[in-house]
Coordinates of C-alpha atoms in Angstrom, one line a residue:
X1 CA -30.4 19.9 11.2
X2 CA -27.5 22.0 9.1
X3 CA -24.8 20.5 11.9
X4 CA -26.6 17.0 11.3
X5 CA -26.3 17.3 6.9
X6 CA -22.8 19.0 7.4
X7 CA -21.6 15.6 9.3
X8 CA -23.0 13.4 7.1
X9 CA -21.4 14.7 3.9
X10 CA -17.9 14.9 5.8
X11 CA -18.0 11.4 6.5
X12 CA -20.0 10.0 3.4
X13 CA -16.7 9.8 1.4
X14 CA -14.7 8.2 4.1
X15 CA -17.3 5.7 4.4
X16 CA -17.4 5.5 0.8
X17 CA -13.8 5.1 0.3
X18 CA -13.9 1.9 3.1
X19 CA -16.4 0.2 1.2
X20 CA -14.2 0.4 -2.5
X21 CA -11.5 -0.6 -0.6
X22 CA -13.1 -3.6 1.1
X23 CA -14.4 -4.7 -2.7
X24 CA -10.9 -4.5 -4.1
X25 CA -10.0 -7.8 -5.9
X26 CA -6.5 -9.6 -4.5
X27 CA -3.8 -8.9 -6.8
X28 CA -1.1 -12.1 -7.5
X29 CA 2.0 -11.0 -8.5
X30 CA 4.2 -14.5 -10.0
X31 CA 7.8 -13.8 -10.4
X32 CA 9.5 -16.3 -12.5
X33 CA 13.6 -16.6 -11.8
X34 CA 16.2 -18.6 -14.4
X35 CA 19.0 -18.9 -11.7
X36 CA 22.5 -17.5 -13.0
X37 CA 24.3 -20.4 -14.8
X38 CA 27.9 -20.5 -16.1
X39 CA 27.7 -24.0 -17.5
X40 CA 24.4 -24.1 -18.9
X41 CA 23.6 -20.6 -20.5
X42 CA 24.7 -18.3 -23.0
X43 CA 26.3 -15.6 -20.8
X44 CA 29.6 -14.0 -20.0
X45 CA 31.0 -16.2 -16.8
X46 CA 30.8 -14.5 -13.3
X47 CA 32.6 -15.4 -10.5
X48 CA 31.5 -18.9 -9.5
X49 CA 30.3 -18.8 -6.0
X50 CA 26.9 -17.0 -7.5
X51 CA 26.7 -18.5 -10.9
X52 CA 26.0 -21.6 -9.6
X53 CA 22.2 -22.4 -11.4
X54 CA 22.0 -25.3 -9.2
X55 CA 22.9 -23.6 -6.1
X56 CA 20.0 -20.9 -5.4
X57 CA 21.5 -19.6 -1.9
X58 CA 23.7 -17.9 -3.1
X59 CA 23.1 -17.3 -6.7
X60 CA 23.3 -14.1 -8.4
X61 CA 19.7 -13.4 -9.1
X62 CA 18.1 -14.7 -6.2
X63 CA 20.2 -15.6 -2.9
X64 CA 23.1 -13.1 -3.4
X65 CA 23.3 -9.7 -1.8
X66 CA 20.9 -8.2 -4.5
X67 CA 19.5 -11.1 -5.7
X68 CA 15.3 -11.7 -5.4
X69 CA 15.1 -13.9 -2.1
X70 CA 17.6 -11.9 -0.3
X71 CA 16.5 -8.3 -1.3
X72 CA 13.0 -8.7 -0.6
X73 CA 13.6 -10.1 2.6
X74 CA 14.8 -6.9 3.8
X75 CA 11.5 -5.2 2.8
X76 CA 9.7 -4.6 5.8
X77 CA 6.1 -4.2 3.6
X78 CA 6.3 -8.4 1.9
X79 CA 6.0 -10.8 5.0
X80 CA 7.0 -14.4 4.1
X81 CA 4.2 -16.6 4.3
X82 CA 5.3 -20.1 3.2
X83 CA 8.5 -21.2 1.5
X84 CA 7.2 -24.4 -0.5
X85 CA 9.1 -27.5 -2.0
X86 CA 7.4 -27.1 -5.7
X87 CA 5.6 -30.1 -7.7
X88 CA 8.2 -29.2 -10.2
X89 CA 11.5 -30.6 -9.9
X90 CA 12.5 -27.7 -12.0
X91 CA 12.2 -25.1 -9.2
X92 CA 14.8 -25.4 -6.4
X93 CA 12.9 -23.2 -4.2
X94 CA 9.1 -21.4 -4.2
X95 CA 8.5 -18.5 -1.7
X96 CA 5.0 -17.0 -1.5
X97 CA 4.7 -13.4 0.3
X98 CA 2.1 -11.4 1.3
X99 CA 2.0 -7.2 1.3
X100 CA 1.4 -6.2 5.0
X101 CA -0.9 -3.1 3.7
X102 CA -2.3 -4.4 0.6
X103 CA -4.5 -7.6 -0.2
X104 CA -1.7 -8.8 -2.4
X105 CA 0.6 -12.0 -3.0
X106 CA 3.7 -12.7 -4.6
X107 CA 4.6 -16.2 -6.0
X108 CA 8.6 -16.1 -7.0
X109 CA 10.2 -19.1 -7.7
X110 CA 14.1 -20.0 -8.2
X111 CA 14.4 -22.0 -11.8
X112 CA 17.2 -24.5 -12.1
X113 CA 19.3 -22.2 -14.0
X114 CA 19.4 -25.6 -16.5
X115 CA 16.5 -25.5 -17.1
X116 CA 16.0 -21.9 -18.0
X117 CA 14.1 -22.5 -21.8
X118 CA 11.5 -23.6 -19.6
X119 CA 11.5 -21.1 -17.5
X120 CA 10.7 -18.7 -20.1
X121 CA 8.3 -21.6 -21.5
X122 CA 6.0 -21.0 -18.4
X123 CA 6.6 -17.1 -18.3
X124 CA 5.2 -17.2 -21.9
X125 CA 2.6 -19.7 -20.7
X126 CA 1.2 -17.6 -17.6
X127 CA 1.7 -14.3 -20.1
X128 CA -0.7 -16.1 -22.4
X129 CA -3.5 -16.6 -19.3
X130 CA -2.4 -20.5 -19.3
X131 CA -1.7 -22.8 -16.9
X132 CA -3.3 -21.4 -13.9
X133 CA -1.8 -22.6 -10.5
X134 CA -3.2 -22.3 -7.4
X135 CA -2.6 -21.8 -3.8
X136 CA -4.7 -22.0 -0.2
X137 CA -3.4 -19.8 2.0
X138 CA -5.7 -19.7 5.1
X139 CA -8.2 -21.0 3.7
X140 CA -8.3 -18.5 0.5
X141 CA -7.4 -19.4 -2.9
X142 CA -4.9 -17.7 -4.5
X143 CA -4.8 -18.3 -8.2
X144 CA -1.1 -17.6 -10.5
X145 CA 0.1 -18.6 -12.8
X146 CA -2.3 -17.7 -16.0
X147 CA -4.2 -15.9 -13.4
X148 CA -1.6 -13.7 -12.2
X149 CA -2.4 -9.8 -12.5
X150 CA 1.3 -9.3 -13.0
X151 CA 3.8 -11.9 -14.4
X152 CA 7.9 -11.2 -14.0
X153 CA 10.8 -13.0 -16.1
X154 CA 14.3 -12.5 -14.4
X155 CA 17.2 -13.9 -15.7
X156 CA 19.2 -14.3 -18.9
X157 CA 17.5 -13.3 -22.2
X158 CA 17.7 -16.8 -23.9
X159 CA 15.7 -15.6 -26.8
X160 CA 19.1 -14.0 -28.4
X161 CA 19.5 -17.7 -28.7
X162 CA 16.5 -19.3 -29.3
X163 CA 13.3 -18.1 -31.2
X164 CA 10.1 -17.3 -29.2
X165 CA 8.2 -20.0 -32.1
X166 CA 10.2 -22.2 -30.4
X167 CA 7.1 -22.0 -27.5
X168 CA 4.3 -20.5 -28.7
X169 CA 1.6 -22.3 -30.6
X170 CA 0.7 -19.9 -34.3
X171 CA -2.7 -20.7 -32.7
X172 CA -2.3 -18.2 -29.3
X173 CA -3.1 -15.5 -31.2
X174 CA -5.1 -12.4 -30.1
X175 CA -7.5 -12.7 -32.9
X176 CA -8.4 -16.1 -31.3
X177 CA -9.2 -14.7 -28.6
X178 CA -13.0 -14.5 -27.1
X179 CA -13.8 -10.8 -26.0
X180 CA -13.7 -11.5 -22.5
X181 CA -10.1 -12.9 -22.5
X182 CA -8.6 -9.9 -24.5
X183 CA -10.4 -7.9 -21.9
X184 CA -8.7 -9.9 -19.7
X185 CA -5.7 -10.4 -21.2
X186 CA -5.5 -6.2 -21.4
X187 CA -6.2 -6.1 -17.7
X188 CA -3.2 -8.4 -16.8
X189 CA 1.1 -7.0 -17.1
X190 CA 3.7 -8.5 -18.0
X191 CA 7.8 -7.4 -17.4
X192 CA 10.5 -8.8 -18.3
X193 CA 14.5 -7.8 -17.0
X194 CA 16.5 -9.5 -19.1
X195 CA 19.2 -8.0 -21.5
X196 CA 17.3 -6.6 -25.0
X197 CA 14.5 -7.9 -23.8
X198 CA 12.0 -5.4 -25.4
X199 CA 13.4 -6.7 -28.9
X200 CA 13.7 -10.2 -28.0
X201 CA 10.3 -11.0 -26.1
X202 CA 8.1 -8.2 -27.7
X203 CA 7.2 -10.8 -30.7
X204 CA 5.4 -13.4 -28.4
X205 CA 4.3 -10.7 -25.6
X206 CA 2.6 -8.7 -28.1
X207 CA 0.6 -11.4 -29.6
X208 CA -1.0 -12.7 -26.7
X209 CA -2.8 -8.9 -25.8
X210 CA -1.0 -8.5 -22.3
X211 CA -0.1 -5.1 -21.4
X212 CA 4.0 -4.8 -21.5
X213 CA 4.8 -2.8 -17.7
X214 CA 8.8 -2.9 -18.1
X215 CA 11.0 -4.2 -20.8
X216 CA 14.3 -3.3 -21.3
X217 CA 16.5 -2.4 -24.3
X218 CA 20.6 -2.6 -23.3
X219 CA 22.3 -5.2 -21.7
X220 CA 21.4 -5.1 -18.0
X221 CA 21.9 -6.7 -14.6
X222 CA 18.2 -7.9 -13.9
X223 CA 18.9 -7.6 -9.8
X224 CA 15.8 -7.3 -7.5
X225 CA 15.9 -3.4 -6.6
X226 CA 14.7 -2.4 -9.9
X227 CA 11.9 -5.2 -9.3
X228 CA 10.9 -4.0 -6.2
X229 CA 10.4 -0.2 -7.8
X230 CA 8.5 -1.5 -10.4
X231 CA 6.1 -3.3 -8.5
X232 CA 6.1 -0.6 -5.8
X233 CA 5.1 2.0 -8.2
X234 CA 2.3 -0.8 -9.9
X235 CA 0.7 -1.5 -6.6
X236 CA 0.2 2.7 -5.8
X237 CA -1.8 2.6 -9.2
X238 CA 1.3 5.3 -10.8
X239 CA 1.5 6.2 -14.3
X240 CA 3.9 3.7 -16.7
X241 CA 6.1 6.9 -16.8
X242 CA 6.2 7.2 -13.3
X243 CA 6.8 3.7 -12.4
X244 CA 9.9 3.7 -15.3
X245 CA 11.3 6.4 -13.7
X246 CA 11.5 4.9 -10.4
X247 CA 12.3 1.8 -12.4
X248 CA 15.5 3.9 -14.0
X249 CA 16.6 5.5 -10.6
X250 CA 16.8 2.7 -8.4
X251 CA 18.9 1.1 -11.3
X252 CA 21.2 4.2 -11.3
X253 CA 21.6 4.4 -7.4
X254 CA 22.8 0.7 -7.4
X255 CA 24.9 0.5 -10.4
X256 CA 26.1 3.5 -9.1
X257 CA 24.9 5.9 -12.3
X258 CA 25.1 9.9 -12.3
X259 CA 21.5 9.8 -13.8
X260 CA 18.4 7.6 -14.4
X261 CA 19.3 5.2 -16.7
X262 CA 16.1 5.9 -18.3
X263 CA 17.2 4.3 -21.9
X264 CA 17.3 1.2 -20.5
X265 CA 13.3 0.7 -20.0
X266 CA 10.4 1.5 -22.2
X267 CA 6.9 0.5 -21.3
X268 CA 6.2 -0.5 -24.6
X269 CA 6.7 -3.4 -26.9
X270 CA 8.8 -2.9 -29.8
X271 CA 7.1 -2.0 -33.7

């Protein structure tokens, strides 16, 4: 009977532990990319075989060597799932991936780098739980969007040129908020690697009640390793100082840095 009470408590946990992990909700990660443009954004020209914002093979932030498309493709944990033609004539390309360990998908999509105020209009959009988009993906529904559990802006900071009232109502307010959005709303993450963008994007972030996950506060190149860190460390459930670290490192190792470049994020908004 002992032998019989010991087994049972040994196992209990595992079986425990199986069950949480068979109730998890799916996660939906939407990445939102302004393709590199020299003619049609405020930025110091690169070379022009990547700053092509029409041309997302081989722009800089998605179908170069570090760019999203191209980096995550290496990663042997996001499996490719569909590569859409969008509804939006605005978005050259629209991959959806799926984790191979983790109920978890990942909506990125390749703005016309023309077109890159309304890129950050929908980032601002989905930050603010709007617009909700949804997917089927054998035969489940995967909602992004304003449903996403973790919305990403890559790409030049156009708010050093533009104010963020330019696209938010003065009505999207957290006090206008019902209880069950802000607790929703505090449940969901937002990041944003763009240059300054802690300064520039912390005004209309901060208003809508979603939690800020990376920001930055230099000039920066927003390139798809210091992506992946961050949502690697987000997925393991790690501490915002832990994820910012990893965050920093991986931006040292590729720019080539003697340390973590750990002024360059914060996990905060601004004050």
């Amino acid at each position: 009977m002992m032998n019989r009470t010991i087994n049972y408590l040994f196992f209990m946990p595992i079986i425990l532990l199986f069950s949480f992990s068979c109730l998890a909700e799916t996660k939906v990660i939407h990445v939102l990319v302004a393709l590199c443009d020299n003619k049609y954004q405020a930025i110091a020209p690169v070379p022009k075989a990547i700053g092509n914002g029409q041309d997302p093979k081989s722009n800089l932030y998605w179908g170069a060597a570090y760019g999203f498309r191209t980096y995550f493709s290496k990663q042997k944990e996001w499996q490719v799932l569909q590569i859409n033609n969008s509804s939006n004539s605005k978005i050259l390309e629209e991959i959806i991936y799926k984790h191979q360990n983790q109920d978890v998908y990942l909506v990125a999509q390749a703005y016309n780098g023309k077109y890159i105020d309304d890129t950050v209009d929908d980032f601002l959009d989905y930050s603010a739980g709007k617009k909700q988009h949804s997917f089927i993906l054998d035969g489940k529904q995967i909602n992004a969007g304003g449903q996403a559990d973790l919305v990403i802006y890559i790409g030049h900071d156009s708010l050093m040129e533009w104010s963020w009232k330019k696209y938010l109502p003065d009505s999207w307010r957290w006090e206008t908020l019902s209880k069950q959005q802000q607790e929703k709303q505090k449940s969901r993450f937002a990041a944003v690697f763009a240059c300054k963008s802690q300064k520039y994007f912390s005004p209309a972030l901060s208003r809508l009640g979603i939690t800020p996950l990376i920001l930055t506060t230099h000039r920066m190149a927003p390139e798809a390793y210091s992506i992946y860190a961050m949502i690697d460390g987000w997925l393991q459930g790690e501490s915002k100082a832990s994820i910012r670290l990893k965050v920093a490192s991986a931006y040292s190792k590729y720019q080539k840095l003697s340390k973590p470049a750990l002024q360059m994020f914060v996990t905060e908004y601004s004050q």
